[in-house]
PDB file of C-alpha atoms and ligand atoms in Angstrom:
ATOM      1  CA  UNK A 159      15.338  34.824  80.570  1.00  0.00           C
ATOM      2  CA  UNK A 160      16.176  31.428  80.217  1.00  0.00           C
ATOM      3  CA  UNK A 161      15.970  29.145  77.063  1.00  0.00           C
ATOM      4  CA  UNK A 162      12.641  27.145  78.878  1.00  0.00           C
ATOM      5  CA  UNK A 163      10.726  30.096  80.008  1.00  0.00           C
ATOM      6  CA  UNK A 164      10.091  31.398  76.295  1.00  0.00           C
ATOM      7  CA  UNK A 165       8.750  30.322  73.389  1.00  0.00           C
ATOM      8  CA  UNK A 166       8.084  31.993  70.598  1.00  0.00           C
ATOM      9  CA  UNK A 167       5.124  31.954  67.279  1.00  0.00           C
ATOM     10  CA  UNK A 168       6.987  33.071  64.369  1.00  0.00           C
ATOM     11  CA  UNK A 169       4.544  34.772  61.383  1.00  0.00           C
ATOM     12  CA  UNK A 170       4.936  32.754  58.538  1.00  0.00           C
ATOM     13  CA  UNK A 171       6.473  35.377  56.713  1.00  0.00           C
ATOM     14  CA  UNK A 172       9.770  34.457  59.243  1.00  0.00           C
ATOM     15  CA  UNK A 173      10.545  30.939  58.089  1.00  0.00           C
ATOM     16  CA  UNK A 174      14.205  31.494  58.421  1.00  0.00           C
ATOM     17  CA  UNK A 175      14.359  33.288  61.639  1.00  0.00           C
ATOM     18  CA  UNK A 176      12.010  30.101  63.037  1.00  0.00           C
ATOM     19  CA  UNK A 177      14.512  27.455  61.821  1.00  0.00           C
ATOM     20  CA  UNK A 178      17.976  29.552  63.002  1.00  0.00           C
ATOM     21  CA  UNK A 179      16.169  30.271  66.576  1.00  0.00           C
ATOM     22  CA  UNK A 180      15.033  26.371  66.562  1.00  0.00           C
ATOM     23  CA  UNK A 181      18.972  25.395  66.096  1.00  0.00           C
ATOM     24  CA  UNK A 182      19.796  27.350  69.332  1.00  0.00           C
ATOM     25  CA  UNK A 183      17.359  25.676  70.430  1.00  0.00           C
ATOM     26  CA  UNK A 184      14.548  27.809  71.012  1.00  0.00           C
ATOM     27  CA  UNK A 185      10.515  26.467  70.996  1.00  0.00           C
ATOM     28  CA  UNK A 186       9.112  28.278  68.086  1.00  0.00           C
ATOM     29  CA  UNK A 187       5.742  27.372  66.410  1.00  0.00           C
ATOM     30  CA  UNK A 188       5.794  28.267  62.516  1.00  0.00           C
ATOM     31  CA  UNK A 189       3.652  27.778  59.716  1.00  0.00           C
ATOM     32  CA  UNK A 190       1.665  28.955  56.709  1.00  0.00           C
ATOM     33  CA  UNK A 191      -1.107  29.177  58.896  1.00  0.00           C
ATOM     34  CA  UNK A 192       0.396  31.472  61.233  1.00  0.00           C
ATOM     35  CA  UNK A 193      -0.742  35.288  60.333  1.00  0.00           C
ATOM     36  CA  UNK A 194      -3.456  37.227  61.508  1.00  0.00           C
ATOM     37  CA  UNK A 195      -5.836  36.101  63.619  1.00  0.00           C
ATOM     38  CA  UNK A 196      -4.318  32.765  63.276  1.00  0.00           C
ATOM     39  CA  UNK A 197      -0.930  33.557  64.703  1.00  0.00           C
ATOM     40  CA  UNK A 198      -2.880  35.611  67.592  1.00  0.00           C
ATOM     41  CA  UNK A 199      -4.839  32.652  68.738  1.00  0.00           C
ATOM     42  CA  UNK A 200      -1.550  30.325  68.288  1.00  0.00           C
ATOM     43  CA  UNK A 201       0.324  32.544  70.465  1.00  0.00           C
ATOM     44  CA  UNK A 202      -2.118  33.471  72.987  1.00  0.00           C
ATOM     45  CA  UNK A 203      -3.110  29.342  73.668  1.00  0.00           C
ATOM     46  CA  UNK A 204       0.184  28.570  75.111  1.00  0.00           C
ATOM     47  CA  UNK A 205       1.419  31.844  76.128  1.00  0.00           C
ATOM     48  CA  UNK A 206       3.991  32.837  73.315  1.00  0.00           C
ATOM     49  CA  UNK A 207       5.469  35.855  72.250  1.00  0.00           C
ATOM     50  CA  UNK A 208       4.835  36.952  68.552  1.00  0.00           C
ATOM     51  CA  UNK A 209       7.484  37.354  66.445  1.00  0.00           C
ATOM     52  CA  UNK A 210       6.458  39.423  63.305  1.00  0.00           C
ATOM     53  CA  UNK A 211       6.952  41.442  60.455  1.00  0.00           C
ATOM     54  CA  UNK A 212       3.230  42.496  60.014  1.00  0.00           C
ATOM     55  CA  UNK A 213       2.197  46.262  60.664  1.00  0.00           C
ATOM     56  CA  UNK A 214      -1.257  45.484  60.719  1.00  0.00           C
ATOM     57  CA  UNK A 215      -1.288  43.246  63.731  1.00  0.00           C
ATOM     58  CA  UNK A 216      -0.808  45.520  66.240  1.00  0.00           C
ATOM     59  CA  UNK A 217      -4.794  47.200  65.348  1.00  0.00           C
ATOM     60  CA  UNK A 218      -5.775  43.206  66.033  1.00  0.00           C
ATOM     61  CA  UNK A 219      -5.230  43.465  69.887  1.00  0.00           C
ATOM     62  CA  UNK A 220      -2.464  40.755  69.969  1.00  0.00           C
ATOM     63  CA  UNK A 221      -0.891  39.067  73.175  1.00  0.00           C
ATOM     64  CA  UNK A 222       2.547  40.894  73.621  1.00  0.00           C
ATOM     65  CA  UNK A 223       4.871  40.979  70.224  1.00  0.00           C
ATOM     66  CA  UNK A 224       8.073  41.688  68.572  1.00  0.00           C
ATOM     67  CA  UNK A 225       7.806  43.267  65.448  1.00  0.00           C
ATOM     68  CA  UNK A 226      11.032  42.279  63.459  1.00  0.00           C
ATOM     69  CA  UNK A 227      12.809  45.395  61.739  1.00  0.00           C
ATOM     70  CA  UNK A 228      14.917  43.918  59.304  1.00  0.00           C
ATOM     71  CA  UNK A 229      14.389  41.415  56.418  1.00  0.00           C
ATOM     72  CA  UNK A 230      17.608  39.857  56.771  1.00  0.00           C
ATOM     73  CA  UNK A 231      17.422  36.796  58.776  1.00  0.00           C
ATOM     74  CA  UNK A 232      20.783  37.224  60.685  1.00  0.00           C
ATOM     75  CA  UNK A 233      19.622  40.494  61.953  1.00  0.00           C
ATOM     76  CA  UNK A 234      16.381  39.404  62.798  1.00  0.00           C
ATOM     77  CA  UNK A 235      18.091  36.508  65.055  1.00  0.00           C
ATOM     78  CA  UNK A 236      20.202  38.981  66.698  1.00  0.00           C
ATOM     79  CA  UNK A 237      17.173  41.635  67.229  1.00  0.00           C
ATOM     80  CA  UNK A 238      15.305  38.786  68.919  1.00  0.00           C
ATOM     81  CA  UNK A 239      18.142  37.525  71.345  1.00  0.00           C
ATOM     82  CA  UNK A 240      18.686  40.721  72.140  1.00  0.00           C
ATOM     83  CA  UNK A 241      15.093  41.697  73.264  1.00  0.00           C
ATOM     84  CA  UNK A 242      15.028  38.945  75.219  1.00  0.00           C
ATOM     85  CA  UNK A 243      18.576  39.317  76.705  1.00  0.00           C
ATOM     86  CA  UNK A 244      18.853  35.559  75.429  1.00  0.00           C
ATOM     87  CA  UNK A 245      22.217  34.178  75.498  1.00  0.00           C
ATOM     88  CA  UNK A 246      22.295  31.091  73.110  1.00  0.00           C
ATOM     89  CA  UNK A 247      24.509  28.343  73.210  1.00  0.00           C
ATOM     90  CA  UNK A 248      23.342  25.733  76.010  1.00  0.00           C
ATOM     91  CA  UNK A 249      20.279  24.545  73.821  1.00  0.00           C
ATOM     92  CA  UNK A 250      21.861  24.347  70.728  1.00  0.00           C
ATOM     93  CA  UNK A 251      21.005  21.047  68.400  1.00  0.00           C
ATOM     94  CA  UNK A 252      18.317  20.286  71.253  1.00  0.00           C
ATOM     95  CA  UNK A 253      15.521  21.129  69.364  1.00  0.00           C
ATOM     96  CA  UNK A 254      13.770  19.130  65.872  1.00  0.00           C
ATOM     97  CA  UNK A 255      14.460  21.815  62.972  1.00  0.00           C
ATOM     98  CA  UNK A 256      11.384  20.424  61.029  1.00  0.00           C
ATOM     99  CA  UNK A 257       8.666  20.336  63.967  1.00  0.00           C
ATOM    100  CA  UNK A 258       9.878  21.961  66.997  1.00  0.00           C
ATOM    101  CA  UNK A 259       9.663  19.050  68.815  1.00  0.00           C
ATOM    102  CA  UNK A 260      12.614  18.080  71.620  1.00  0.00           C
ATOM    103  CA  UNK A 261      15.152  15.776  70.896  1.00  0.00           C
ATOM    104  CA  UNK A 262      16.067  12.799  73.062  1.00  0.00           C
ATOM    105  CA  UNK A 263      19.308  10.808  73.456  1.00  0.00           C
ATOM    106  CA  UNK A 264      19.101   7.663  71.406  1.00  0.00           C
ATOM    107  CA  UNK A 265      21.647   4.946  72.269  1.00  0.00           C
ATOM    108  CA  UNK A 266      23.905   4.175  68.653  1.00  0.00           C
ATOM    109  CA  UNK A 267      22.575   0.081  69.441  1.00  0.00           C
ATOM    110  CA  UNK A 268      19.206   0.860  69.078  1.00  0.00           C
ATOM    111  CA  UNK A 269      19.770   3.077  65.842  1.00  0.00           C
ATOM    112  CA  UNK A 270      21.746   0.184  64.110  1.00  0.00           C
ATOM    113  CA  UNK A 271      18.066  -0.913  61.419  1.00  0.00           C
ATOM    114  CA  UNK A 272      17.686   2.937  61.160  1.00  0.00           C
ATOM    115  CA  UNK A 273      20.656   4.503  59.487  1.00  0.00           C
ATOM    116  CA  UNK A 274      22.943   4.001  56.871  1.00  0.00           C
ATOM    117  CA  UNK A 275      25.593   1.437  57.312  1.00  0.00           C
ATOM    118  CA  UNK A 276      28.099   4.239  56.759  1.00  0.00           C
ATOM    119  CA  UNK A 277      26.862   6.731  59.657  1.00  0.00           C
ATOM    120  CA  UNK A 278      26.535   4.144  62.039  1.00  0.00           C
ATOM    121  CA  UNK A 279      30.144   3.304  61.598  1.00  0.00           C
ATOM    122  CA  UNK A 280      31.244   6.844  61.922  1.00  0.00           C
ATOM    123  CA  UNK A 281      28.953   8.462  64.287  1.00  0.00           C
ATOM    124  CA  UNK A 282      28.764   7.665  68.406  1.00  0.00           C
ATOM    125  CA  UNK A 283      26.207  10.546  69.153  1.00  0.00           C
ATOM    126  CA  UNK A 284      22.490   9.748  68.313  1.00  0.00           C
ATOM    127  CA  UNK A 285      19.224  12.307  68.989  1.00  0.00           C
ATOM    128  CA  UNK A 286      15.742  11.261  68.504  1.00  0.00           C
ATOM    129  CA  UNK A 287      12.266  13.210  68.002  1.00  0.00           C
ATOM    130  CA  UNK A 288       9.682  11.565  69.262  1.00  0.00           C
ATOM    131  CA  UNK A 289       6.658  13.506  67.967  1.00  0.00           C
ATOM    132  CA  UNK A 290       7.695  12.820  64.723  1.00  0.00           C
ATOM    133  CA  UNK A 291      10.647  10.526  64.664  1.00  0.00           C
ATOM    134  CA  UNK A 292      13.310  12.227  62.727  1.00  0.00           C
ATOM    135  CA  UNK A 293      17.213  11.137  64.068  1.00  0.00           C
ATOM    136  CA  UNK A 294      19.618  13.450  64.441  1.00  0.00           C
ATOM    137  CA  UNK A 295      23.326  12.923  64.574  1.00  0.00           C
ATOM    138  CA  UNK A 296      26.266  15.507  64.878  1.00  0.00           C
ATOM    139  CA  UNK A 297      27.182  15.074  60.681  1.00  0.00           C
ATOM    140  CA  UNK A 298      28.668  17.751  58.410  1.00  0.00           C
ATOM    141  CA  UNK A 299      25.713  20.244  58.632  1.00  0.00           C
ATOM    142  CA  UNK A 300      25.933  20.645  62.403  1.00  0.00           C
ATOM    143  CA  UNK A 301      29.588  21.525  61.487  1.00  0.00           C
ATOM    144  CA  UNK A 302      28.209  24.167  58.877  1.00  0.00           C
ATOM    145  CA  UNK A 303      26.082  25.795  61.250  1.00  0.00           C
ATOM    146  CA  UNK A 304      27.994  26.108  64.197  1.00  0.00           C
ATOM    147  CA  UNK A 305      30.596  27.798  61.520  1.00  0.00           C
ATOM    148  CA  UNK A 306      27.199  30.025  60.538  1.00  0.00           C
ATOM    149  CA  UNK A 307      26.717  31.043  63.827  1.00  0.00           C
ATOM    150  CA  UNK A 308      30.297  32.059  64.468  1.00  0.00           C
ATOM    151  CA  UNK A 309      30.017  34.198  61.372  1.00  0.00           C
ATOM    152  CA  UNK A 310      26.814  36.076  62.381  1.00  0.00           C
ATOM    153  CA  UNK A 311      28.187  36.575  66.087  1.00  0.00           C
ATOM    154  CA  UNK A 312      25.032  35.403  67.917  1.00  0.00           C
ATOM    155  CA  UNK A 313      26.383  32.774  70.284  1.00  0.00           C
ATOM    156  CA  UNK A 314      28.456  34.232  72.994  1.00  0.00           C
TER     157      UNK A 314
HETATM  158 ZN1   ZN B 540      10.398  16.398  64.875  1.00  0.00          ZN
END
């Protein structure tokens, strides 16, 4: 399975697991309004496989599901990569953490009005969302996670 041919709807219940599987770049809806019937219809209007930690949405005829075992987010992201034989790594950072939108190269001249005088002197790398125009760049907490990842032993 490649990173494009999945996407996931995450219960809201799985806010963590969302944002972590968003970093590697995987397309995951999530949301308070995302349990129950809610998250069914979500997932079954664009074809996406629920993630959940919900008993009681299997008796709701759902599209096809994962239900998540553990309540420990690092063991939720490997159970998911895993069931999907995902290998995570070439999307990472491609993805916006806050609405799942995909990020775009931005050139650093046509960033210069939009960020502090002190990133755009030390930063070359710029990423834009365009649904709801966040910019990224590779700072200290790209650093952090990529050392996060390397401790929970996801990326191979
Ligand atoms: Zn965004």
């Amino acid at each position: 399975m490649s990173n494009k041919s999945i996407a996931f709807a995450a219960d809201r219940m799985l806010g963590r697991l969302a944002k972590w599987l968003r970093i590697l770049g995987y397309d995951v809806i999530y949301g308070r309004h995302l349990s129950g019937h809610g998250l069914i219809r979500a997932a079954r209007a664009d074809g996406r496989l629920i993630l959940t930690r919900d008993r009681s949405l299997a008796r709701k005829q759902p599209p096809p599901f994962l239900f998540i075992d553990s309540n420990d987010y690092i063991e939720q992201l490997r159970q998911v990569l895993r069931a999907g034989d995902l290998s995570p790594g070439a999307g990472l950072f491609s993805r916006c953490l806050v609405c799942n939108g995909e990020l775009q190269p931005r050139s650093k001249e046509s960033v210069a009005e939009l960020v502090p005088p002190y990133v755009f002197a030390t930063q070359e790398r710029f990423s834009w969302c365009s649904r709801c125009q966040r910019l990224y760049w590779p700072a200290t907490h790209q650093k952090k996670m990529l050392e996060a990842l390397g401790k929970m032993a996801v990326t191979r």
